[in-house]
Tab-separated table of N, CA and C in Angstrom:
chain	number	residue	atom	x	y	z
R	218	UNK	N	-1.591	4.346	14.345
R	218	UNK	CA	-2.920	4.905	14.437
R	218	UNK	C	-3.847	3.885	15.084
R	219	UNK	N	-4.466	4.619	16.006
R	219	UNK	CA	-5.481	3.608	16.742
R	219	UNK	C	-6.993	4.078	17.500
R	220	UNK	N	-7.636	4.161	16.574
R	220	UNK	CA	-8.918	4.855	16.761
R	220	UNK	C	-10.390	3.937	17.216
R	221	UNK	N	-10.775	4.414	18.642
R	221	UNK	CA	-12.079	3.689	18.635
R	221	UNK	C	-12.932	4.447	18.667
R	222	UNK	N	-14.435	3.781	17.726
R	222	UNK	CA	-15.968	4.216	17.132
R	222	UNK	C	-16.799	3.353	17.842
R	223	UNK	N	-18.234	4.218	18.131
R	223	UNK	CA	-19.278	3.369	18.420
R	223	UNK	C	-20.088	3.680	17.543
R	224	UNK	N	-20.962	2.158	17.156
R	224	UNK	CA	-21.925	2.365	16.097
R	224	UNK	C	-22.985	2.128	16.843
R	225	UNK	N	-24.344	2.445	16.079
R	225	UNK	CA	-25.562	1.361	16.484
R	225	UNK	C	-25.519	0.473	15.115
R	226	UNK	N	-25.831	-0.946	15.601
R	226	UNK	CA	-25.289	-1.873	14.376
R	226	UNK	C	-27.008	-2.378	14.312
R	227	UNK	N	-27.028	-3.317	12.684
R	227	UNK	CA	-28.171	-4.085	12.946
R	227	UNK	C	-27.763	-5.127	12.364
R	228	UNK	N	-28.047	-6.163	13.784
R	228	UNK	CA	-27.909	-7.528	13.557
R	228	UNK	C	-28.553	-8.363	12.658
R	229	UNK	N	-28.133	-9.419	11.893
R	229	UNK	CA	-28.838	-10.144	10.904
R	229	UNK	C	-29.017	-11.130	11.354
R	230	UNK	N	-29.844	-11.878	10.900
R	230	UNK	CA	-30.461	-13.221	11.196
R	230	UNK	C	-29.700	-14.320	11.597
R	231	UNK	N	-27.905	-13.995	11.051
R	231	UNK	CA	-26.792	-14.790	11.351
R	231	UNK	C	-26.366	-14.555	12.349
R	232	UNK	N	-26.143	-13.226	13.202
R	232	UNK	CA	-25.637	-12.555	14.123
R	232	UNK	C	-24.846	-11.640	13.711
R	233	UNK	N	-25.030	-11.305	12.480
R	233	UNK	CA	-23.710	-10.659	11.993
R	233	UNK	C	-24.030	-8.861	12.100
R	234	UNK	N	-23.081	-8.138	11.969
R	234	UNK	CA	-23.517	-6.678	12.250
R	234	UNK	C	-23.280	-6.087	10.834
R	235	UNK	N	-24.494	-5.262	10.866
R	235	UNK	CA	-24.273	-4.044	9.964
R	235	UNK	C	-23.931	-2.895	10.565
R	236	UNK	N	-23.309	-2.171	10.494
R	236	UNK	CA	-22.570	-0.692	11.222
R	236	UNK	C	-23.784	0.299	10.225
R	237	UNK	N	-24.911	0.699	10.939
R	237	UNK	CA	-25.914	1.752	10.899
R	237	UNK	C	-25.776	3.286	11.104
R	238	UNK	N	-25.474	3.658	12.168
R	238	UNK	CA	-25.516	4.785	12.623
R	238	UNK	C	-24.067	5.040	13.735
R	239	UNK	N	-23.394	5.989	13.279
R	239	UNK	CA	-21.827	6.750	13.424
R	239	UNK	C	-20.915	6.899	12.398
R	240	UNK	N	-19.915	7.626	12.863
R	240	UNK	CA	-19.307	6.631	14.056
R	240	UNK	C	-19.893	7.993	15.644
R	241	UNK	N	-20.037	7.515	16.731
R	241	UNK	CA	-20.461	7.909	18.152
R	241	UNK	C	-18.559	8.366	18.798
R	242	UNK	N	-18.443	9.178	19.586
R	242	UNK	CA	-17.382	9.023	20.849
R	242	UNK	C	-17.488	8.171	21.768
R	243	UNK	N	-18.867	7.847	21.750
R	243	UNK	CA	-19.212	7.043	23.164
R	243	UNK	C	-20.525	6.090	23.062
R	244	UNK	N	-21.081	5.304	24.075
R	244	UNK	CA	-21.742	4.192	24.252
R	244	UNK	C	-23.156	5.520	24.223
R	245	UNK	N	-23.518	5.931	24.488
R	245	UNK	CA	-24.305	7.105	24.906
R	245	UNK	C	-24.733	7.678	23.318
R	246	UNK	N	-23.837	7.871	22.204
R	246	UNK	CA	-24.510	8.318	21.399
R	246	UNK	C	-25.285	7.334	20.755
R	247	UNK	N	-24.609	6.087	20.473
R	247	UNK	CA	-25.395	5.129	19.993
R	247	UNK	C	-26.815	4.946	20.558
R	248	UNK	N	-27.009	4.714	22.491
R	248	UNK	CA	-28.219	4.477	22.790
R	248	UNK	C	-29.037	5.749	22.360
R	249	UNK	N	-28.271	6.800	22.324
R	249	UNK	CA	-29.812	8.071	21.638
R	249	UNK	C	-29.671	7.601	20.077
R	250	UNK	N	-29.460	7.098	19.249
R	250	UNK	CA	-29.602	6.980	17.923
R	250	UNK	C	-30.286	6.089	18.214
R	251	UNK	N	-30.508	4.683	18.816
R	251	UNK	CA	-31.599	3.669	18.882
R	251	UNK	C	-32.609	3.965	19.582
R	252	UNK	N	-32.649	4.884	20.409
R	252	UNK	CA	-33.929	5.834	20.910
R	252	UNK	C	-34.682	6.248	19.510
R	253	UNK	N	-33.907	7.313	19.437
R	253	UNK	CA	-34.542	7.834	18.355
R	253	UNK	C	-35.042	7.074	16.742
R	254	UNK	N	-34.547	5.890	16.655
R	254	UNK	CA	-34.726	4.983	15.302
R	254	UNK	C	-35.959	4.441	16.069
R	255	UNK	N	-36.287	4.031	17.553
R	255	UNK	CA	-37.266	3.618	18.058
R	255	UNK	C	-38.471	4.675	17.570
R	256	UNK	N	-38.566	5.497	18.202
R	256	UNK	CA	-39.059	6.867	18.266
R	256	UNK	C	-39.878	7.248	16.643
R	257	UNK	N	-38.901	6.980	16.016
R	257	UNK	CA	-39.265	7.367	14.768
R	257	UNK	C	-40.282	6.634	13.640
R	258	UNK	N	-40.040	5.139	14.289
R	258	UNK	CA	-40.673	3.793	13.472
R	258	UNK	C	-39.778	3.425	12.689
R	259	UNK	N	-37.865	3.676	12.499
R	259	UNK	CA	-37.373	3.030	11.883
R	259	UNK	C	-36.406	1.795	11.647
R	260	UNK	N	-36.999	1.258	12.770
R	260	UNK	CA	-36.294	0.079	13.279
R	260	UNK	C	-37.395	-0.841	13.696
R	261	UNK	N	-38.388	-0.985	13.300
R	261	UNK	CA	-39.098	-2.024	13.263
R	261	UNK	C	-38.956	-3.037	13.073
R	262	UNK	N	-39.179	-4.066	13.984
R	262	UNK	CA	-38.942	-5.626	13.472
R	262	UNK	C	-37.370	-6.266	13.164
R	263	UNK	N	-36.137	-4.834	13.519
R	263	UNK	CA	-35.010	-5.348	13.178
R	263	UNK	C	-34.498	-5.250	14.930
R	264	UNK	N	-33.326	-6.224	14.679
R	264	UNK	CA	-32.493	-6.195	15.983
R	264	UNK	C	-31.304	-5.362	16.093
R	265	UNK	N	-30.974	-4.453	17.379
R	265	UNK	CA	-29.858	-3.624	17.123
R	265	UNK	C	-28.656	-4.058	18.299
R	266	UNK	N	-27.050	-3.637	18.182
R	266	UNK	CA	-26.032	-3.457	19.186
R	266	UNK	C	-25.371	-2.470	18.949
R	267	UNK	N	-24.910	-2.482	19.565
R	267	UNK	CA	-23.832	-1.050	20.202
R	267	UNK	C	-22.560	-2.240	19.490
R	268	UNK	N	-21.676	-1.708	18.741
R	268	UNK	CA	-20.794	-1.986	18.113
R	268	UNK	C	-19.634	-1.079	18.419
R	269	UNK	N	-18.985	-1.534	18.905
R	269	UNK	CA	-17.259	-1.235	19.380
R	269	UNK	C	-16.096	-1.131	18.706
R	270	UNK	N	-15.637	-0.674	17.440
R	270	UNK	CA	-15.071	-0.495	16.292
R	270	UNK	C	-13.536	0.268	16.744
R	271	UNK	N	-12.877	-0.896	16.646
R	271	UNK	CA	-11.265	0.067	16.861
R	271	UNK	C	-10.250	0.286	15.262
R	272	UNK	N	-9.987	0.957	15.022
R	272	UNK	CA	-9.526	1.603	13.544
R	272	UNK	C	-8.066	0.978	13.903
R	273	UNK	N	-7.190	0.373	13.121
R	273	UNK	CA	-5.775	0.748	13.364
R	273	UNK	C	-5.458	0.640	11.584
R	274	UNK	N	-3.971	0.675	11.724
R	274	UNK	CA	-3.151	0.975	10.186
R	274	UNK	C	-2.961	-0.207	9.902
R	275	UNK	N	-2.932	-0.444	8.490
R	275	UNK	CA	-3.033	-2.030	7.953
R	275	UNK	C	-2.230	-1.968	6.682
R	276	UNK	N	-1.188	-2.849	6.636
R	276	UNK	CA	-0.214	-2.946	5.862
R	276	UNK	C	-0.621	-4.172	4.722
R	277	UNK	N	-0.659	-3.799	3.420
R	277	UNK	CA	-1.070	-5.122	2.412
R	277	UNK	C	0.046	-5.917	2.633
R	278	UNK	N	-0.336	-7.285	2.949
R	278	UNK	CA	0.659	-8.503	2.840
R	278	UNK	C	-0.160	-9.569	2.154
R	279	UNK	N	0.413	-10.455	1.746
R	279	UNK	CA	0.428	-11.274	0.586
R	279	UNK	C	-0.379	-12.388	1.129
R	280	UNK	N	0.827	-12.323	2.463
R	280	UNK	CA	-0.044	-13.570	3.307
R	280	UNK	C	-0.203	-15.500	2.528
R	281	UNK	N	-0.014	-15.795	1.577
R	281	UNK	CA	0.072	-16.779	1.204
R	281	UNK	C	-0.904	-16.841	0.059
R	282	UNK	N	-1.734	-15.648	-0.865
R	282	UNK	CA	-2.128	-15.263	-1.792
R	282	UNK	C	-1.768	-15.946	-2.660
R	283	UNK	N	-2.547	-16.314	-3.703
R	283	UNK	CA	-2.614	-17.026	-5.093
R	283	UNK	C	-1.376	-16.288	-6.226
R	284	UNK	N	-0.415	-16.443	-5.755
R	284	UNK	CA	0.136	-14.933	-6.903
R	284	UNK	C	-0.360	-15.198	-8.038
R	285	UNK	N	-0.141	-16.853	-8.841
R	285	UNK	CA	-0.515	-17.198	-10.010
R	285	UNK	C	-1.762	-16.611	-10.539
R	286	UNK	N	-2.633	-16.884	-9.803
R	286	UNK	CA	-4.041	-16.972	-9.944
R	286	UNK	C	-4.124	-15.124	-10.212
R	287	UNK	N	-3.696	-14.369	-9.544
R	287	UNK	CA	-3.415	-13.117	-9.651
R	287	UNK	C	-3.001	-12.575	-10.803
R	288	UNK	N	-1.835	-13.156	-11.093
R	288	UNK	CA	-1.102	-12.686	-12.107
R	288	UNK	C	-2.013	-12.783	-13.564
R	289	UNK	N	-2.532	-14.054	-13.694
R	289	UNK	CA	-3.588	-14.605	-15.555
R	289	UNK	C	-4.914	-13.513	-14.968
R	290	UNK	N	-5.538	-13.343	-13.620
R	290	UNK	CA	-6.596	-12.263	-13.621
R	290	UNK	C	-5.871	-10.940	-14.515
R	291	UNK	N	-4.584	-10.275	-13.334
R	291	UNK	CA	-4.312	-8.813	-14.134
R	291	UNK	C	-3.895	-9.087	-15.650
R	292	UNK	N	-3.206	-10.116	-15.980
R	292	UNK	CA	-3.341	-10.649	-17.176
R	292	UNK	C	-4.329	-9.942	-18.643
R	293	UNK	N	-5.477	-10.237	-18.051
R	293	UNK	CA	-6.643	-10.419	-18.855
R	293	UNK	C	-7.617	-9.395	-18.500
R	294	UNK	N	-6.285	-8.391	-17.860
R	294	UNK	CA	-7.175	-6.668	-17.800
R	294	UNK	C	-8.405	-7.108	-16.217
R	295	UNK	N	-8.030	-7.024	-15.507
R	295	UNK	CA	-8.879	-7.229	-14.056
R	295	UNK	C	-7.933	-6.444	-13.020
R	296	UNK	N	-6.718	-5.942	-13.700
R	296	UNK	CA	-6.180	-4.989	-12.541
R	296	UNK	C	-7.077	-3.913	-12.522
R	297	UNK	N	-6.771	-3.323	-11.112
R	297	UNK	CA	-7.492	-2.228	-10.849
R	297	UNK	C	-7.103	-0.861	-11.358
């Protein structure tokens, strides 16, 4: 599975994105959603991008995970 989204994002003070408005098909819906957040007064004073979001399938791996540390959490009732 391999799916791409466009957002209108709002950038934070770090550079970092918040995903706002979609998901879009295209670059085009986003700029009318920041039109219109213009338009409206609801984007005042914040910074926005066009955010490029590709979806794929993601397999849990362990990856080098704490098992221990895991194990005394579910332990002590913290499983999900």
């Amino acid at each position: 599975m391999s799916t791409t989204q466009f957002w209108l994002a709002e950038i934070d003070q770090h550079g970092n994105a918040k995903l706002t408005d979609g998901p879009h098909s295209d670059r085009t819906g986003v700029e009318q959603a920041s039109y219109l957040f213009q338009r409206l007064g609801l984007g005042k004073g914040k910074i926005y991008a066009c955010a490029e979001v590709i979806l794929t399938s993601v397999e849990a791996k362990s990856h080098g995970a704490n098992e221990e540390a895991l194990s005394a959490l579910n332990s002590i009732g913290l499983r999900p």
